[in-house]
Every structure is written in C-alpha cells, then in structure tokens.
C-alpha cells in the first residue's frame, strides 16, 4: 500500500491559519435571520411540511429565548450579520473524481480522501451548509447501515428522522442556540447501525466552513441499535477572515441496549469562530457511550457533551482536551446524568491555557434518587505554562442517592522546571523538553484517538505553543 | 421560607494564620457564607467545616481570595447526612494575578447514610497565576461495604461497624479545630 501523509486536522500547520479559497456558492441566503430566511432554507431543500413546521416553531423559540450569559462573553456575536445558508453543489458526489477541483484540493490538503482509502469505512464531506460527498463501503451498505448527510435522510428516511430529530434527546426550546439550530440547521450526518452490526472501521465526516461571516449548523443523528457498535469521527476547520462566524451544531446519539458508540471530534476552527454546540447521548441498558474531544482553534467555545444514563448498567466515558491560546476562551466540560442503577461514568478533562487564553472546565454530575450503585469519577487537570493566562474549574455535583461512589479531583499547575531541566540535561532543547511534557500531559486523550489524529494533535499543539512560552 | 444567611468575613495580617471553624448539627436550617481575603504576603487561612444531621437544610458558601504572594489556604468540609438532611455547598478559591507561590486546596467529603439525604456541591477554582499550587477534590458516597465487612469479620455488628467508620471519618478531623469548637463537636458526636 502506498504511504500516505494524513493531516486530518491541520492544513499547512497552524490552527486557523489556513488559506481562504474564493467563496463558492450557487445559492446564498441574505445575511441575518428572519421567518423568511427559515422558510427559504426549507423551500430550497424541498422539505416535507413537518420539517418546515418544526423549523418555524424553533424560530419562534429563538426569538423568545435570551442569549445565555452564565458563561463566556457572547456580546460580539451578531445574529443578524451571519449568513445562515449557503449551498455550493446541486448534488451529492459518489466519487472524488466527480468533486469540483477547488473543493477536492481543500479536502486533499486536509487529507480526507487519503484517510478514506487507508482506514475508514465511510466518509461524508460537507462544504458550507450541505454535504457534497458521501461514500460508505459496500460491505456495510449490504448489512443495512445507513450513512448519509441529514438532508438526504429527511428525503429518504423521513420516518426515522421524524422519530428522533430533536424530539427526545435535545429540544429546540432548551436554549437560544439549540432553537437557532432547529430553525436553520443544514447538513450533518445521519448514521444508523442495525442491531448486532459491528462496524470495525471508523466512519468520518469532515466539515469545512469557507465563507466569510457564515454559520454552520450541521445536525448529526446517530442511532446504534441493540448490540451494535460504531466509531464515528468528526473533523472541522475554517479559514481566518476576522469576521465573526458561528458554528452551532447539534449532535444526538441513541445508544440502545447493549450497544456501543464512540464519538470522536477534533475541532480546529479559525480564531474568529464562535463554536457553540449541544451534544447529547441517551444510553439504554448496558450501553456504552464514549466521547473523545479535542477543542482547538475558535474564538469562544462552549461545549459540554452530555450523557444520559437511562438504562441499568449503562456507562459513559468522556475524554476531552481544550487548548486556549491568545484571545481564546474555552468553556468546555462534560455532563452526566445517572438515572438508573449500576450506571458508571468516567470523565477526564485536560486543558492548556497559554498566551492569555482562558480555559474553564464546567461540568455537571447528577445522580438521581434510585440510581443505586452508581459510580462516577471526574478528573480535571489544567496546565498553565505562562503567567498571563487563566484556568477555571467549576464542577457541579448533585447527589440524591446514598448508595453511590463519587470522586472528583482537579489540579492546576505549570510545567515543572525540574522536569524541563532534567530533559535538557539529557540533551533536549528547552522547546523539545516542553513539548514532551505537554505530550505526556495529554497522553490519556491522545491514546484514545486514531493514530493519525493523535500524531496530528500533538504536532498542532506544539506548533500553537511554540514561541509563546517565556 | 429562606433562612437568613450569616456571613463571616476574615482578613489575615501579614505572616499570620487564621482558622475559620463552622459546625452544624442539624438543630435547624442554617445558611452560612464565609469569606477570607488573603491580601497580605505570607498570610494563611483554614476554613474548616464539620456537619452531621438527621434533618434540616444546610447551605454553605465559602470563598477564599489569594491576593498576595506566599499565601496558603485550606478549605476542608466533612459531613455526614442521615434522615432527610440536605446540604448545598458552594466553595470558591480564586488565585489572582501576582499571588505567586500561593498554595490552595479545596476538599469536601460527604457521607450519605439514608436514601432521603442529599448533597450538592459546586466547587469553583479560578486561577490567574501560574506559579501556584492549586487542587480540589470531592467525594460523595455511602460507607464502603468492604470496610463494614472487615469490621463484621472482627465480630462487630453491622450497625456498630457503620457507626465506628463514620466516627472515624469525623474524629480525625476534629483535632484540626480550635479548642473550643473541638470540645463542642466532641460533646455532640455521641448523638450521631
């Protein structure tokens, strides 16, 4: 097999420094949000009436709900300056040969086609608002796996979408951004794994936001039926324009009895993107949901993947790393609700703040009455290599049941001078020594990533931090 | 009806140490806020809170602000909740810029003895200086079955074993309190 270089998250290196291509579109909504824009999106997509109704109801909620003020400052976000919908292609391509050259080049630089050949079971590519490429290996198609963009799913599998789309897991009325998402959502992944099917290669979707002051609102819906298992990876990037852009995605995952799902995302948005997402999984009896996340880039990120442990013996694993550099505010964490007996959760959160960046761990752990024998452990480690940054830890803990085991620990610290000195005495330069210490710090997260991603993540973080340490 | 919140404020002179003791035995609902500002170099503070109760609601806020170099703080909360007792705890530690070599630790441990007891905790660590040591830990849970089993194998009845473990959990902590509070706690402990 030919050796391929895969750079799934970085393009030419530095986060958010990627080159912008000329903007491409065949239809583009006028900036701002209104009932009319919402109706236009629905019409352009030729959606059934129920989805149009759903969007309009969500729009009403959006107008009604206030901008959340309990977290990072969102005052720089102007909902009327953003373009909510931008369609670039008339159809979905089945082969990279059909994909127009400029999009293809972008994705080749990121390494998506190469990765597909090397280690993926299926790929969806999304450019601006909608998917343009989708491919699932025939072997899985035969077993009844569905892997397509969510717009296609609305047309082809309306009953399934109608059943699961923002009905049970996440509601549009929860908060302003969920409502906005409900009104203008476009693209995303629809993944259905039939009972008992184990997909042994990961599936991947890659989102690219290329236009200026735009928004991406992809909706990902994953349904893993009884005893099935799947690994899904999402990657995201956008070039830098110095106009505030918005990414407000929703991810809903249903893990049925005895099923297992792993959702991995590495987000490397440019430093003008507000990255405000809502992600949640409902896990039934003996099911397992794993979240592995790397949050790089972006201006403000608010992301707290949530697992609802609904069935007895269900389990949640949350692994997250957030990197906050100059001008960045990362407000991330994990939420776990233990609603049934013998449920367990493990949360590991790592953050690095440097160059004036602010990182906050904000988590919620709730154990309701009757969730007997539940266990949970939360670990938050923060690294502050310099002295102009900030690191916060705010874990909310609510326990209404006595028969539980719950532990939480948090540590904030800098890079130990002794460690760096030791490594330098073994012949490493100071920068190499620091990189090694940082890599060791991130190891628990990196080792849960596919190898190509782990290598890339390490490389990205060391590049980000290079020269910014005194 | 909302209980009126008592407030305790402390400032610590340079190089000195202050202990802020708080105890609650469930004699009635209680709301307390303790705030300590460490703005003199070398000052240190310990906020110690011990509680056990069968009923009532305890609402505790603690806040420590490190605003000078070489400051040291410990916030240690230990409690046992039985019956229908409930405790809400919010603890914050802020290390401001310039508080070099600050050392802060925030710990809370609660044991729930009944299915109607409940405990909420919101610890908050805000660190704006990197040359510091800051940690936080929390545990909530029941008395471990293994510990009880061990004592049972040594001939103790189950209830007795449980009591002994809970006493041990609190006893080790009592000595950290100033003399007067320590005596008060010892007098109350048999009620447990």
XYZ file of C-alpha atoms in Angstrom:
662
model
C 0.000 0.000 0.000
C 1.286 3.431 -0.886
C 2.417 5.510 2.013
C 0.101 8.423 2.605
C 0.537 11.521 4.672
C -2.612 12.255 6.559
C -3.176 15.607 8.137
C -6.795 15.394 9.131
C -6.981 18.455 11.306
C -4.247 20.832 10.264
C -3.791 22.428 6.929
C -0.317 23.742 6.393
C 0.135 23.681 10.098
C -1.015 26.415 12.385
C -4.554 26.359 13.710
C -6.905 28.640 11.947
C -4.185 29.980 9.716
C -5.312 28.093 6.660
C -5.695 29.853 3.374
C -9.101 31.007 2.309
C -10.258 29.924 -1.110
C -12.532 32.049 -3.261
C -16.065 31.745 -1.939
C -18.209 29.302 -3.810
C -21.966 29.060 -3.896
C -24.938 28.510 -6.168
C -27.361 29.911 -3.653
C -26.737 32.030 -0.632
C -29.291 33.396 1.809
C -29.031 37.082 2.624
C -27.342 37.741 5.981
C -29.468 37.761 9.101
C -32.234 35.618 10.459
C -35.954 36.012 9.913
C -39.010 33.870 9.334
C -38.456 34.406 5.650
C -34.869 33.077 5.757
C -36.061 29.983 7.632
C -38.831 29.399 5.077
C -36.390 29.878 2.206
C -33.981 27.287 3.607
C -36.800 24.784 3.922
C -38.011 25.534 0.393
C -34.517 25.273 -1.128
C -34.188 21.869 0.483
C -37.606 20.845 -0.778
C -38.520 19.636 2.681
C -41.737 17.963 3.782
C -44.246 20.095 5.679
C -43.467 18.666 9.133
C -39.845 19.762 8.923
C -40.854 23.223 7.729
C -43.243 23.486 10.692
C -40.529 22.281 13.030
C -38.142 24.962 11.778
C -40.688 27.727 12.174
C -41.553 26.642 15.723
C -37.866 26.579 16.582
C -37.528 30.076 15.109
C -40.277 31.306 17.458
C -38.320 29.834 20.374
C -35.144 31.501 19.131
C -36.838 34.897 19.156
C -38.257 34.263 22.631
C -35.154 32.910 24.377
C -32.371 35.128 25.775
C -28.681 34.833 24.902
C -27.035 32.782 27.672
C -24.973 34.992 29.973
C -23.664 32.479 32.514
C -20.569 31.623 30.517
C -18.154 33.391 28.190
C -18.937 36.798 26.717
C -21.080 36.370 23.601
C -21.738 40.068 23.032
C -19.525 40.056 19.928
C -21.895 37.682 18.237
C -24.289 39.445 15.880
C -27.048 37.069 14.783
C -28.082 39.474 12.017
C -24.605 39.640 10.436
C -24.345 35.937 9.765
C -25.224 34.120 6.568
C -27.226 31.116 7.598
C -27.373 29.083 4.455
C -25.032 28.660 1.561
C -25.491 25.923 -0.982
C -22.494 25.061 -3.122
C -23.439 21.936 -5.068
C -26.525 20.716 -6.858
C -25.985 17.096 -5.935
C -24.006 14.629 -3.827
C -20.936 13.064 -5.382
C -20.187 9.385 -5.002
C -16.549 9.541 -6.079
C -13.776 12.062 -5.517
C -13.290 12.136 -9.334
C -16.617 13.971 -9.698
C -15.889 16.523 -6.976
C -15.067 20.019 -8.341
C -11.343 20.748 -8.260
C -11.312 23.578 -5.709
C -13.242 21.628 -3.074
C -11.298 18.498 -3.855
C -7.997 20.336 -3.380
C -9.076 21.667 0.013
C -10.037 18.220 1.198
C -6.877 16.697 -0.220
C -4.755 19.157 1.710
C -6.615 18.125 4.830
C -6.077 14.512 3.861
C -9.666 13.260 3.742
C -9.559 11.121 0.541
C -6.235 9.639 1.613
C -7.632 8.726 5.028
C -10.708 7.201 3.411
C -8.537 4.875 1.356
C -6.362 3.983 4.317
C -8.590 3.359 7.295
C -12.192 4.486 7.065
C -15.398 2.572 6.453
C -17.171 5.624 5.073
C -16.812 9.364 4.553
C -19.088 12.372 4.257
C -17.672 15.724 3.193
C -19.554 18.905 3.948
C -18.678 22.264 2.398
C -20.508 25.288 3.827
C -24.091 24.294 4.566
C -24.503 20.942 2.883
C -22.800 17.658 2.258
C -21.259 17.255 -1.197
C -19.725 13.796 -0.985
C -20.818 10.603 0.652
C -19.499 7.125 0.436
C -19.964 4.033 2.515
C -18.079 0.848 1.747
C -20.362 -1.669 0.079
C -19.859 -4.266 2.769
C -21.632 -2.082 5.325
C -24.331 -0.928 2.952
C -25.276 -4.589 2.488
C -25.671 -5.013 6.223
C -28.199 -2.211 6.315
C -26.002 0.546 7.715
C -27.174 3.995 6.662
C -24.562 6.739 6.454
C -25.560 9.904 4.632
C -25.988 13.611 5.265
C -29.013 14.562 7.325
C -30.697 16.498 4.483
C -30.654 13.360 2.359
C -32.033 11.403 5.334
C -35.032 13.770 5.608
C -35.904 12.883 1.991
C -35.033 9.185 2.035
C -35.785 8.068 5.599
C -38.383 10.592 6.833
C -39.950 8.244 9.388
C -36.684 7.685 11.200
C -35.727 11.346 11.162
C -39.190 12.345 12.326
C -38.909 9.967 15.266
C -35.502 11.040 16.519
C -34.874 14.585 15.286
C -34.889 16.922 18.316
C -37.800 15.044 19.863
C -36.394 13.122 22.781
C -32.706 13.884 23.192
C -32.294 17.615 22.639
C -35.228 20.017 22.351
C -35.170 23.238 20.366
C -36.700 25.051 23.341
C -33.738 24.259 25.625
C -31.730 27.372 24.885
C -31.300 30.063 22.275
C -28.636 28.288 20.260
C -30.489 24.983 20.170
C -33.524 26.926 18.921
C -31.451 28.727 16.291
C -30.056 25.397 15.223
C -33.533 23.932 14.923
C -34.584 26.808 12.687
C -31.627 26.911 10.294
C -29.944 23.503 10.606
C -28.369 22.176 7.450
C -26.185 19.198 6.681
C -24.597 16.944 9.247
C -24.513 13.198 9.435
C -27.243 10.615 9.695
C -25.874 7.301 10.854
C -27.992 4.228 11.502
C -26.439 0.958 12.631
C -28.854 -2.011 12.641
C -28.980 -4.397 15.585
C -25.936 -6.602 16.049
C -23.778 -4.933 13.375
C -20.247 -4.148 14.495
C -18.535 -1.665 12.209
C -14.860 -2.262 12.821
C -13.526 0.724 10.875
C -14.358 4.294 11.827
C -16.770 6.431 9.820
C -15.819 10.020 9.294
C -17.459 13.309 8.402
C -15.460 16.371 7.607
C -16.924 19.858 7.867
C -15.376 22.807 6.152
C -16.675 26.332 6.611
C -15.122 28.505 3.951
C -17.306 31.591 3.548
C -16.917 34.871 5.407
C -19.200 35.648 8.395
C -21.126 32.493 7.837
C -22.660 29.888 10.025
C -22.550 26.148 10.025
C -25.395 24.333 11.712
C -24.958 20.692 10.975
C -27.203 18.191 12.670
C -25.776 14.802 13.463
C -28.086 11.971 14.369
C -26.625 8.624 15.342
C -28.749 5.611 16.140
C -26.997 2.465 17.304
C -29.467 -0.373 17.630
C -29.275 -3.220 20.147
C -25.904 -4.892 20.461
C -24.384 -2.895 17.584
C -21.225 -0.845 17.738
C -19.760 2.058 15.802
C -16.972 4.606 15.882
C -17.649 7.963 14.314
C -15.148 10.769 13.780
C -15.812 14.403 13.006
C -13.268 16.951 11.915
C -13.841 20.649 11.373
C -11.863 23.596 10.059
C -12.381 27.069 8.665
C -10.013 29.719 7.306
C -9.466 33.032 9.078
C -11.311 36.156 7.958
C -11.538 38.409 11.041
C -15.316 38.400 10.791
C -17.181 36.582 13.497
C -18.592 33.303 12.283
C -20.817 30.895 14.114
C -20.820 27.150 14.423
C -23.855 25.876 16.314
C -24.126 22.161 15.792
C -26.356 19.630 17.458
C -25.378 16.006 17.912
C -27.940 13.479 19.125
C -26.912 9.911 19.814
C -29.143 6.996 20.732
C -27.328 4.012 22.174
C -29.721 1.115 22.514
C -29.489 -1.911 24.797
C -26.005 -3.403 24.874
C -24.803 -1.136 22.064
C -21.613 0.850 21.983
C -20.824 4.145 20.360
C -17.716 6.240 20.234
C -17.908 9.805 19.020
C -14.585 11.461 18.343
C -14.218 15.048 17.281
C -11.259 17.262 16.677
C -12.319 20.808 16.071
C -9.814 23.222 14.724
C -11.849 26.285 13.850
C -10.208 29.563 12.938
C -9.899 32.147 15.666
C -12.960 34.156 14.646
C -15.477 31.368 15.121
C -17.969 31.173 17.949
C -18.242 27.444 18.479
C -21.414 26.836 20.479
C -22.615 23.266 20.308
C -25.095 20.999 22.004
C -24.286 17.309 22.078
C -26.095 14.604 23.966
C -26.414 10.843 24.079
C -29.144 8.716 25.605
C -27.827 5.342 26.664
C -30.012 2.352 27.412
C -29.338 -0.791 29.419
C -25.706 -1.931 29.354
C -24.922 0.504 26.541
C -21.675 2.425 26.370
C -21.155 5.929 25.063
C -17.666 7.342 24.693
C -16.879 10.938 23.823
C -13.375 11.860 22.774
C -12.907 15.509 22.014
C -10.150 17.900 21.130
C -11.053 21.546 21.082
C -8.510 23.690 19.272
C -8.888 26.979 17.489
C -12.065 29.120 17.632
C -12.620 32.378 19.465
C -15.157 31.183 22.011
C -16.092 27.551 22.504
C -18.953 26.401 24.698
C -19.305 22.661 24.586
C -20.448 20.236 27.257
C -21.214 16.837 25.748
C -23.886 15.193 27.848
C -24.651 11.553 28.513
C -27.986 10.489 29.913
C -27.511 7.082 31.503
C -31.072 5.896 31.230
C -30.710 2.126 31.393
C -29.346 -0.042 34.168
C -25.631 -0.739 33.875
C -25.040 1.853 31.155
C -21.711 3.607 31.013
C -20.246 6.922 29.882
C -16.668 7.862 29.136
C -15.755 11.478 28.481
C -12.262 12.423 27.414
C -11.639 15.970 26.439
C -8.750 18.273 25.810
C -9.128 22.015 25.358
C -6.365 24.343 24.277
C -6.857 28.069 24.842
C -4.250 30.337 23.275
C -4.123 34.119 22.822
C -7.584 35.682 22.547
C -9.374 32.387 23.049
C -11.951 31.394 25.603
C -12.689 27.703 26.035
C -15.630 26.879 28.235
C -15.908 23.120 27.979
C -16.751 20.160 30.127
C -18.980 17.166 30.470
C -22.420 16.449 31.840
C -23.554 13.070 33.028
C -26.992 12.216 34.402
C -27.203 8.935 36.238
C -30.867 7.967 36.008
C -30.643 4.216 36.571
C -28.970 1.796 38.991
C -25.439 0.485 38.444
C -24.534 3.181 35.953
C -20.988 4.434 35.779
C -19.184 7.393 34.324
C -15.609 8.451 33.959
C -14.653 11.967 32.954
C -11.129 13.092 32.165
C -10.663 16.680 31.167
C -7.354 18.299 30.318
C -6.798 21.911 29.472
C -3.881 24.051 28.472
C -4.127 27.828 28.756
C -1.328 29.964 27.417
C -0.653 33.372 25.883
C -3.556 34.948 27.778
C -6.096 32.276 26.903
C -8.886 31.352 29.305
C -9.985 27.793 29.797
C -12.810 26.721 32.046
C -13.963 23.257 32.938
C -17.675 23.430 33.613
C -19.261 20.097 34.337
C -22.364 18.614 35.823
C -22.687 15.313 37.544
C -26.152 14.361 38.651
C -27.168 11.186 40.414
C -30.905 10.936 40.935
C -32.691 9.049 43.642
C -32.895 5.371 42.873
C -29.714 5.262 40.799
C -28.285 2.853 43.339
C -24.759 1.567 42.974
C -23.800 4.345 40.558
C -20.169 5.256 40.284
C -18.539 8.314 38.884
C -15.097 9.744 38.715
C -14.132 13.159 37.418
C -10.598 14.303 36.874
C -9.672 17.785 35.664
C -6.081 18.717 35.022
C -5.057 22.141 33.888
C -1.700 23.263 32.624
C -0.679 26.911 32.617
C 2.767 27.202 31.074
C 2.885 31.012 31.303
C 1.693 33.662 33.632
C -0.818 35.695 31.678
C -3.487 33.053 31.256
C -6.387 31.784 33.297
C -7.706 28.397 34.268
C -11.035 27.749 35.987
C -12.676 24.596 37.249
C -16.380 24.552 38.059
C -17.768 21.049 38.525
C -21.380 20.940 39.667
C -22.192 17.844 41.703
C -25.739 16.845 42.637
C -26.370 13.647 44.505
C -29.781 12.480 45.711
C -28.951 8.856 46.354
C -26.842 7.451 49.158
C -25.692 4.246 47.540
C -23.150 5.835 45.202
C -19.421 6.296 44.840
C -18.361 9.623 43.515
C -14.989 11.229 43.318
C -13.708 14.401 41.813
C -10.221 15.789 41.606
C -8.757 18.855 39.999
C -5.240 20.162 39.673
C -3.893 23.343 38.218
C -0.218 23.793 37.644
C 2.580 24.931 35.439
C 5.211 22.922 33.602
C 7.644 21.715 36.212
C 11.046 23.342 35.893
C 12.661 20.227 37.312
C 11.200 18.093 34.537
C 12.314 20.503 31.841
C 15.767 20.783 33.403
C 16.089 17.015 33.583
C 15.143 16.581 29.934
C 17.528 19.371 28.901
C 20.333 17.676 30.795
C 19.644 14.650 28.581
C 20.288 16.758 25.507
C 16.860 18.099 24.538
C 16.350 21.764 23.728
C 14.032 23.690 26.019
C 11.273 23.692 23.402
C 11.590 19.950 22.854
C 11.514 19.353 26.586
C 8.363 21.453 26.990
C 6.712 19.666 24.068
C 7.469 16.334 25.624
C 5.997 17.369 28.962
C 2.864 18.670 27.225
C 2.541 15.442 25.249
C 2.790 13.445 28.448
C 0.070 15.625 29.945
C -2.274 14.910 27.027
C -1.433 11.247 26.729
C -4.689 9.813 28.149
C -6.645 11.666 25.455
C -4.183 11.169 22.609
C -4.074 7.424 23.083
C -7.845 7.206 22.550
C -7.556 8.813 19.120
C -6.807 7.025 15.873
C -3.034 7.161 15.441
C -3.077 9.706 12.608
C -5.165 12.068 14.708
C -3.024 11.634 17.793
C 0.144 12.498 15.873
C -1.572 15.485 14.306
C -2.946 16.696 17.631
C 0.481 16.589 19.242
C 2.019 18.403 16.297
C -0.686 21.072 16.291
C -0.461 21.797 19.972
C 3.301 22.078 19.949
C 3.108 24.445 16.968
C 0.430 26.506 18.662
C 2.518 26.871 21.768
C 5.847 27.412 20.072
C 7.400 30.750 20.882
C 4.575 31.704 23.200
C 6.335 30.367 26.249
C 8.728 32.528 28.142
C -39.010 30.133 53.869
C -35.476 31.152 53.150
C -33.074 31.119 56.059
C -31.192 34.344 56.610
C -27.567 33.924 55.678
C -24.924 34.516 58.341
C -21.730 35.968 56.981
C -18.249 35.527 58.312
C -15.534 37.764 56.867
C -11.887 37.468 57.715
C -8.769 39.341 56.763
C -5.463 37.931 57.870
C -2.447 40.075 58.857
C 0.921 39.519 57.206
C 2.550 36.226 58.124
C -0.328 35.067 60.295
C -2.755 32.182 60.152
C -6.473 32.275 60.792
C -8.837 29.367 61.283
C -12.493 29.807 60.395
C -14.466 26.987 62.029
C -18.040 26.207 61.051
C -20.154 23.446 62.554
C -23.723 22.312 62.029
C -25.573 19.565 63.846
C -28.938 19.846 62.154
C -30.517 21.794 65.014
C -32.348 23.876 62.412
C -31.871 25.181 58.904
C -28.739 27.194 58.556
C -27.127 29.277 55.822
C -23.558 30.482 56.194
C -21.178 32.351 53.983
C -17.513 32.552 54.925
C -15.162 34.806 53.002
C -11.430 35.140 53.575
C -9.226 37.548 51.674
C -5.517 36.828 51.800
C -4.076 40.141 50.653
C -1.017 40.238 52.909
C 2.125 38.309 51.933
C 2.596 35.090 53.856
C -0.883 35.077 55.333
C -2.760 31.826 55.577
C -6.219 30.583 56.395
C -8.054 27.371 57.053
C -11.787 27.178 56.591
C -12.939 24.066 58.389
C -16.476 22.840 58.341
C -17.863 19.773 60.004
C -21.508 18.791 59.958
C -23.764 15.904 60.706
C -27.505 15.937 60.760
C -30.654 13.857 60.503
C -32.862 16.677 59.350
C -32.728 20.269 58.225
C -31.030 22.039 55.399
C -27.509 23.382 55.444
C -26.455 25.931 52.899
C -22.756 26.723 52.940
C -20.742 29.100 50.807
C -17.025 29.520 51.263
C -14.821 31.881 49.359
C -11.089 32.359 49.556
C -9.255 35.000 47.576
C -5.484 34.840 47.240
C -4.293 38.331 46.504
C -0.688 38.327 47.741
C 2.418 36.174 47.300
C 3.170 33.163 49.510
C -0.376 32.852 50.754
C -1.739 29.495 51.852
C -5.268 28.232 52.215
C -7.082 25.036 53.008
C -10.818 24.599 52.729
C -11.879 21.307 54.227
C -15.506 20.271 54.533
C -16.557 16.962 56.017
C -20.093 15.969 56.677
C -22.448 13.103 57.341
C -26.070 13.304 56.274
C -28.707 10.982 57.616
C -32.519 11.014 57.650
C -33.797 13.793 55.446
C -30.913 16.169 55.919
C -29.683 18.107 52.902
C -26.536 20.093 52.289
C -25.790 22.545 49.498
C -22.228 23.607 49.246
C -20.638 26.229 47.055
C -16.941 26.740 47.526
C -14.694 29.023 45.586
C -10.983 29.650 45.533
C -9.588 32.465 43.435
C -5.900 32.997 42.905
C -5.363 36.431 41.460
C -2.501 37.503 39.320
C 0.579 38.318 41.357
C -0.254 35.853 44.134
C 2.928 33.983 43.340
C 3.712 30.796 45.168
C 0.174 30.600 46.501
C -0.903 27.192 47.723
C -4.606 26.410 47.810
C -6.599 23.273 48.321
C -10.336 22.788 48.446
C -11.750 19.489 49.621
C -15.188 18.289 50.530
C -16.254 14.832 51.554
C -19.782 13.836 52.351
C -21.214 10.558 53.523
C -24.886 9.893 52.876
C -26.446 7.445 55.325
C -30.040 7.435 54.190
C -31.815 7.289 50.888
C -33.548 10.598 51.600
C -30.416 12.575 52.368
C -28.945 14.639 49.592
C -25.810 16.643 48.898
C -24.987 19.155 46.203
C -21.601 20.675 45.662
C -20.354 23.389 43.357
C -16.654 23.865 43.859
C -15.036 26.593 41.837
C -11.351 27.105 41.204
C -10.234 30.250 39.395
C -6.545 30.551 38.775
C -4.950 33.570 37.105
C -1.379 32.989 38.192
C 0.706 30.024 37.116
C 3.349 29.907 39.798
C 0.971 28.245 42.247
C -0.245 25.003 43.668
C -3.982 24.588 43.444
C -6.018 21.476 43.896
C -9.539 20.409 44.502
C -11.161 17.179 45.485
C -14.620 15.945 46.327
C -16.206 12.674 47.269
C -19.807 11.792 47.976
C -20.906 8.328 48.873
C -22.008 5.805 51.404
C -19.908 3.918 53.907
C -17.996 1.351 51.928
C -19.321 -2.203 52.133
C -15.811 -3.576 52.289
C -14.937 -1.534 55.358
C -18.121 -2.672 57.086
C -17.457 -6.264 56.098
C -13.959 -6.106 57.543
C -15.255 -4.929 60.899
C -18.017 -7.546 60.810
C -15.383 -10.242 60.384
C -13.794 -8.883 63.550
C -17.018 -9.526 65.408
C -18.783 -6.170 65.300
C -22.496 -5.990 64.472
C -23.225 -4.190 61.209
C -24.766 -1.059 62.749
C -21.896 -0.778 65.208
C -19.375 -1.100 62.391
C -21.048 1.590 60.365
C -21.095 3.925 63.351
C -17.440 3.312 64.013
C -16.462 4.143 60.460
C -18.481 7.350 60.471
C -16.935 8.314 63.805
C -13.502 7.654 62.363
C -14.303 9.802 59.341
C -15.143 12.774 61.551
C -12.848 12.132 64.555
C -9.647 12.556 62.610
C -10.882 15.969 61.577
C -11.956 17.264 64.995
C -8.403 17.862 66.166
C -7.886 20.449 63.460
C -10.466 22.717 65.061
C -9.625 25.307 67.750
C -10.056 24.009 71.289
C -13.487 25.438 71.990
C -15.115 24.116 68.785
C -13.365 20.790 69.158
C -14.904 20.334 72.601
C -18.293 21.347 71.314
C -18.061 18.800 68.489
C -16.906 16.029 70.858
C -19.884 16.727 73.072
C -22.225 16.370 70.093
C -20.625 13.342 68.448
C -22.339 10.709 70.630
C -25.675 11.915 69.187
C -24.608 10.588 65.819
